[in-house]
Tab-separated table of C-alpha atoms in Angstrom:
chain	number	residue	atom	x	y	z
A	1	UNK	CA	9.852	-38.085	71.571
A	2	UNK	CA	6.804	-40.337	71.761
A	3	UNK	CA	3.796	-39.698	69.524
A	4	UNK	CA	0.401	-41.339	70.149
A	5	UNK	CA	-2.159	-41.703	67.404
A	6	UNK	CA	-5.662	-40.448	68.159
A	7	UNK	CA	-7.756	-43.526	68.820
A	8	UNK	CA	-7.277	-46.567	71.024
A	9	UNK	CA	-6.313	-49.306	68.565
A	10	UNK	CA	-3.919	-49.779	65.609
A	11	UNK	CA	-5.338	-49.037	62.164
A	12	UNK	CA	-3.309	-51.834	60.537
A	13	UNK	CA	-2.026	-55.191	61.801
A	14	UNK	CA	1.104	-54.731	63.899
A	15	UNK	CA	0.738	-50.968	63.594
A	16	UNK	CA	1.458	-49.590	67.097
A	17	UNK	CA	-0.697	-46.966	68.706
A	18	UNK	CA	2.442	-45.259	70.011
A	19	UNK	CA	5.699	-44.717	68.186
A	20	UNK	CA	9.029	-43.311	69.404
A	21	UNK	CA	10.910	-40.821	67.228
A	22	UNK	CA	14.420	-39.427	67.635
A	23	UNK	CA	14.590	-35.741	66.806
A	24	UNK	CA	17.915	-34.015	66.284
A	25	UNK	CA	18.116	-30.403	67.373
A	26	UNK	CA	20.435	-28.058	65.578
A	27	UNK	CA	21.214	-24.429	66.265
A	28	UNK	CA	23.374	-21.778	64.745
A	29	UNK	CA	26.756	-21.488	66.412
A	30	UNK	CA	27.478	-17.913	67.474
A	31	UNK	CA	31.023	-17.033	66.482
A	32	UNK	CA	33.323	-14.633	68.258
A	33	UNK	CA	33.192	-11.501	66.055
A	34	UNK	CA	36.432	-9.992	67.377
A	35	UNK	CA	40.018	-10.411	66.201
A	36	UNK	CA	42.844	-8.462	67.773
A	37	UNK	CA	46.625	-8.182	67.855
A	38	UNK	CA	49.360	-5.861	69.086
A	39	UNK	CA	51.457	-4.239	66.391
A	40	UNK	CA	55.024	-3.102	66.939
A	41	UNK	CA	56.223	0.433	67.620
A	42	UNK	CA	55.456	2.861	64.766
A	43	UNK	CA	55.686	6.616	64.236
A	44	UNK	CA	55.717	8.499	67.511
A	45	UNK	CA	56.627	5.423	69.533
A	46	UNK	CA	53.102	4.014	69.525
A	47	UNK	CA	52.297	0.393	70.183
A	48	UNK	CA	49.042	-0.062	68.320
A	49	UNK	CA	46.299	-2.358	69.490
A	50	UNK	CA	44.358	-3.483	66.424
A	51	UNK	CA	40.763	-4.667	67.007
A	52	UNK	CA	38.538	-5.930	64.209
A	53	UNK	CA	34.806	-6.174	64.935
A	54	UNK	CA	33.000	-8.254	62.308
A	55	UNK	CA	29.463	-7.844	63.647
A	56	UNK	CA	27.544	-6.862	66.771
A	57	UNK	CA	26.242	-10.148	68.136
A	58	UNK	CA	25.698	-11.434	71.678
A	59	UNK	CA	29.425	-12.059	72.198
A	60	UNK	CA	30.789	-8.744	70.992
A	61	UNK	CA	30.647	-6.737	74.226
A	62	UNK	CA	32.657	-9.164	76.331
A	63	UNK	CA	35.021	-9.955	73.456
A	64	UNK	CA	35.871	-6.306	72.858
A	65	UNK	CA	36.415	-5.743	76.569
A	66	UNK	CA	38.770	-8.733	76.723
A	67	UNK	CA	40.671	-7.486	73.665
A	68	UNK	CA	41.137	-3.997	75.109
A	69	UNK	CA	42.297	-5.243	78.496
A	70	UNK	CA	44.721	-7.747	76.977
A	71	UNK	CA	46.180	-5.204	74.554
A	72	UNK	CA	46.617	-2.654	77.346
A	73	UNK	CA	48.439	-5.267	79.409
A	74	UNK	CA	50.738	-5.818	76.438
A	75	UNK	CA	51.568	-2.116	76.357
A	76	UNK	CA	49.196	-0.730	73.716
A	77	UNK	CA	49.069	3.085	73.818
A	78	UNK	CA	47.020	3.652	70.649
A	79	UNK	CA	44.112	1.736	69.143
A	80	UNK	CA	42.584	0.987	65.756
A	81	UNK	CA	38.972	-0.193	65.544
A	82	UNK	CA	38.439	-1.872	62.195
A	83	UNK	CA	34.733	-1.766	61.308
A	84	UNK	CA	35.134	-2.359	57.581
A	85	UNK	CA	32.526	-4.737	56.206
A	86	UNK	CA	30.655	-4.794	59.510
A	87	UNK	CA	26.916	-4.900	58.643
A	88	UNK	CA	25.764	-4.026	62.182
A	89	UNK	CA	23.654	-6.124	64.522
A	90	UNK	CA	22.537	-5.390	68.075
A	91	UNK	CA	22.158	-1.632	68.416
A	92	UNK	CA	22.610	-1.609	72.205
A	93	UNK	CA	25.962	-3.383	71.834
A	94	UNK	CA	27.306	-0.417	69.895
A	95	UNK	CA	26.341	1.897	72.754
A	96	UNK	CA	27.877	-0.491	75.291
A	97	UNK	CA	31.162	-0.624	73.412
A	98	UNK	CA	31.253	3.164	73.128
A	99	UNK	CA	31.199	3.127	76.951
A	100	UNK	CA	34.646	1.545	76.972
A	101	UNK	CA	36.035	4.726	75.417
A	102	UNK	CA	34.051	7.494	77.138
A	103	UNK	CA	31.902	7.852	80.228
A	104	UNK	CA	28.454	9.427	80.450
A	105	UNK	CA	28.351	10.801	76.912
A	106	UNK	CA	25.576	10.953	74.346
A	107	UNK	CA	26.129	8.036	71.966
A	108	UNK	CA	23.114	8.375	69.651
A	109	UNK	CA	19.534	9.618	69.571
A	110	UNK	CA	16.604	7.650	68.196
A	111	UNK	CA	14.131	10.053	66.590
A	112	UNK	CA	10.636	8.860	65.660
A	113	UNK	CA	8.215	10.103	62.999
A	114	UNK	CA	6.822	12.691	65.419
A	115	UNK	CA	10.329	14.119	65.924
A	116	UNK	CA	10.373	12.802	69.484
A	117	UNK	CA	13.945	12.056	70.455
A	118	UNK	CA	15.181	9.338	72.812
A	119	UNK	CA	18.843	9.779	73.800
A	120	UNK	CA	21.141	6.836	74.542
A	121	UNK	CA	24.158	7.626	76.681
A	122	UNK	CA	27.248	5.652	77.555
A	123	UNK	CA	27.718	4.262	81.048
A	124	UNK	CA	29.018	6.532	83.779
A	125	UNK	CA	31.846	4.226	84.808
A	126	UNK	CA	32.670	1.605	82.154
A	127	UNK	CA	35.471	3.473	80.372
A	128	UNK	CA	38.677	1.407	80.319
A	129	UNK	CA	40.753	3.484	77.885
A	130	UNK	CA	42.109	6.841	79.117
A	131	UNK	CA	41.001	9.873	77.121
A	132	UNK	CA	44.590	10.718	76.118
A	133	UNK	CA	45.040	7.462	74.174
A	134	UNK	CA	44.438	8.095	70.440
A	135	UNK	CA	41.813	6.059	68.592
A	136	UNK	CA	41.472	5.535	64.841
A	137	UNK	CA	38.381	3.949	63.298
A	138	UNK	CA	38.623	2.294	59.884
A	139	UNK	CA	35.466	2.370	57.762
A	140	UNK	CA	34.308	1.528	54.264
A	141	UNK	CA	31.070	1.291	52.285
A	142	UNK	CA	30.245	-1.942	54.127
A	143	UNK	CA	30.254	-0.270	57.559
A	144	UNK	CA	26.536	-0.105	58.341
A	145	UNK	CA	23.795	0.284	60.946
A	146	UNK	CA	25.050	-0.406	64.497
A	147	UNK	CA	28.611	0.053	63.229
A	148	UNK	CA	27.715	3.563	62.122
A	149	UNK	CA	26.192	4.234	65.543
A	150	UNK	CA	29.555	3.419	67.149
A	151	UNK	CA	31.474	5.481	64.588
A	152	UNK	CA	29.189	8.484	65.083
A	153	UNK	CA	29.336	8.213	68.873
A	154	UNK	CA	33.142	8.236	69.092
A	155	UNK	CA	33.647	10.735	66.288
A	156	UNK	CA	31.117	13.346	67.417
A	157	UNK	CA	32.454	13.233	70.969
A	158	UNK	CA	35.976	14.010	69.700
A	159	UNK	CA	37.098	10.589	70.855
A	160	UNK	CA	38.256	9.063	67.563
A	161	UNK	CA	39.508	9.933	64.093
A	162	UNK	CA	37.660	8.207	61.240
A	163	UNK	CA	39.776	6.924	58.357
A	164	UNK	CA	38.951	5.172	55.098
A	165	UNK	CA	35.751	5.630	53.110
A	166	UNK	CA	32.213	6.932	53.718
A	167	UNK	CA	30.036	4.432	55.565
A	168	UNK	CA	26.975	2.698	54.099
A	169	UNK	CA	24.252	5.000	55.430
A	170	UNK	CA	21.768	2.615	57.084
A	171	UNK	CA	20.301	4.601	59.930
A	172	UNK	CA	16.634	3.664	60.222
A	173	UNK	CA	14.634	1.401	62.520
A	174	UNK	CA	11.903	-0.649	60.868
A	175	UNK	CA	8.990	-2.703	62.178
A	176	UNK	CA	7.322	-5.609	60.353
A	177	UNK	CA	3.574	-6.122	60.725
A	178	UNK	CA	1.867	-9.346	59.629
A	179	UNK	CA	-1.266	-9.024	57.481
A	180	UNK	CA	-4.239	-11.388	57.292
A	181	UNK	CA	-3.320	-12.663	53.821
A	182	UNK	CA	0.061	-13.838	55.107
A	183	UNK	CA	2.036	-10.963	53.676
A	184	UNK	CA	3.903	-8.380	55.719
A	185	UNK	CA	4.103	-4.617	55.931
A	186	UNK	CA	7.436	-2.969	56.701
A	187	UNK	CA	7.261	0.492	58.235
A	188	UNK	CA	10.052	2.851	59.138
A	189	UNK	CA	9.403	3.947	62.709
A	190	UNK	CA	12.532	5.887	63.686
A	191	UNK	CA	16.023	6.927	62.643
A	192	UNK	CA	19.465	7.179	64.214
A	193	UNK	CA	20.943	10.650	64.721
A	194	UNK	CA	24.550	11.141	65.836
A	195	UNK	CA	25.418	13.331	68.867
A	196	UNK	CA	26.095	16.334	66.606
A	197	UNK	CA	22.751	15.942	64.834
A	198	UNK	CA	23.713	14.039	61.679
A	199	UNK	CA	21.056	11.679	60.327
A	200	UNK	CA	22.898	8.566	59.168
A	201	UNK	CA	20.255	7.263	56.761
A	202	UNK	CA	21.199	7.537	53.092
A	203	UNK	CA	24.224	9.690	53.864
A	204	UNK	CA	26.592	7.699	56.006
A	205	UNK	CA	29.486	9.139	57.972
A	206	UNK	CA	32.302	10.876	56.155
A	207	UNK	CA	35.855	10.017	57.206
A	208	UNK	CA	38.123	12.682	58.672
A	209	UNK	CA	40.951	11.231	56.609
A	210	UNK	CA	39.948	9.853	53.210
A	211	UNK	CA	42.685	7.310	52.749
A	212	UNK	CA	43.521	3.957	51.242
A	213	UNK	CA	43.593	1.378	53.999
A	214	UNK	CA	45.293	-2.025	53.994
A	215	UNK	CA	43.371	-4.672	52.016
A	216	UNK	CA	40.589	-6.167	54.105
A	217	UNK	CA	42.087	-9.638	53.792
A	218	UNK	CA	43.521	-12.088	56.336
A	219	UNK	CA	47.153	-11.337	57.090
A	220	UNK	CA	46.970	-7.896	55.504
A	221	UNK	CA	44.071	-6.051	57.139
A	222	UNK	CA	45.804	-5.476	60.484
A	223	UNK	CA	48.770	-3.506	59.096
A	224	UNK	CA	48.678	-0.207	60.995
A	225	UNK	CA	52.166	0.972	60.012
A	226	UNK	CA	50.877	3.756	57.738
A	227	UNK	CA	48.982	5.597	60.499
A	228	UNK	CA	50.609	8.796	61.665
A	229	UNK	CA	49.411	9.169	65.232
A	230	UNK	CA	51.461	12.380	65.402
A	231	UNK	CA	48.964	13.967	63.005
A	232	UNK	CA	47.328	16.950	64.697
A	233	UNK	CA	43.910	15.364	64.109
A	234	UNK	CA	44.622	12.851	66.848
A	235	UNK	CA	45.332	15.551	69.420
A	236	UNK	CA	42.544	17.819	68.135
A	237	UNK	CA	39.951	15.572	66.438
A	238	UNK	CA	37.370	17.058	64.112
A	239	UNK	CA	34.044	16.569	65.866
A	240	UNK	CA	31.486	18.803	64.247
């Protein structure tokens, strides 16, 4: 980049009017938030496709779709979505991912301070997992915000069984307004409500099965051997 000093002549001897500068640009690298693997046959003859979603960033939608398709091609006939420790991210991504599991269904409602409700529905034709394939969602106290939107969408539509611990309970939308003195004002403008009418904020989503899950550590977190997909909850999920 070339910078020119205001004025037509140098201010000091040998001081150029124009000077070239080399600026280095740096940007944050967006990491793939999805890890997946196929686990061997367990109870009931299920081949379990394990998918961990670490956050909802700009790569998550395509990464989850790739994981599902690849696991199905490998023979997966049951799935685990691991949302433990997922702090959230892009709200719309959660709705988009819910579309992979169910068509044209209410995913969440955004309710403002005037009690006006705006529904968000899944796509009419994006589902890539048949409705007879069982889904388990793993949650903990670190499952928050957009993650809770996805949990609530699949749970309340009887599409998944929630296992683990109660989620964090971050279900509000806030806006930041700049003030003249340089400070900011944060206002809550709306909240997330699940399809069955549960307000997520401060409460979280209770699991259907309160259970101890594998440690959320590399090499251990993907162990799905303890899940009993023959449990009646997977054929008749609790969705109220």
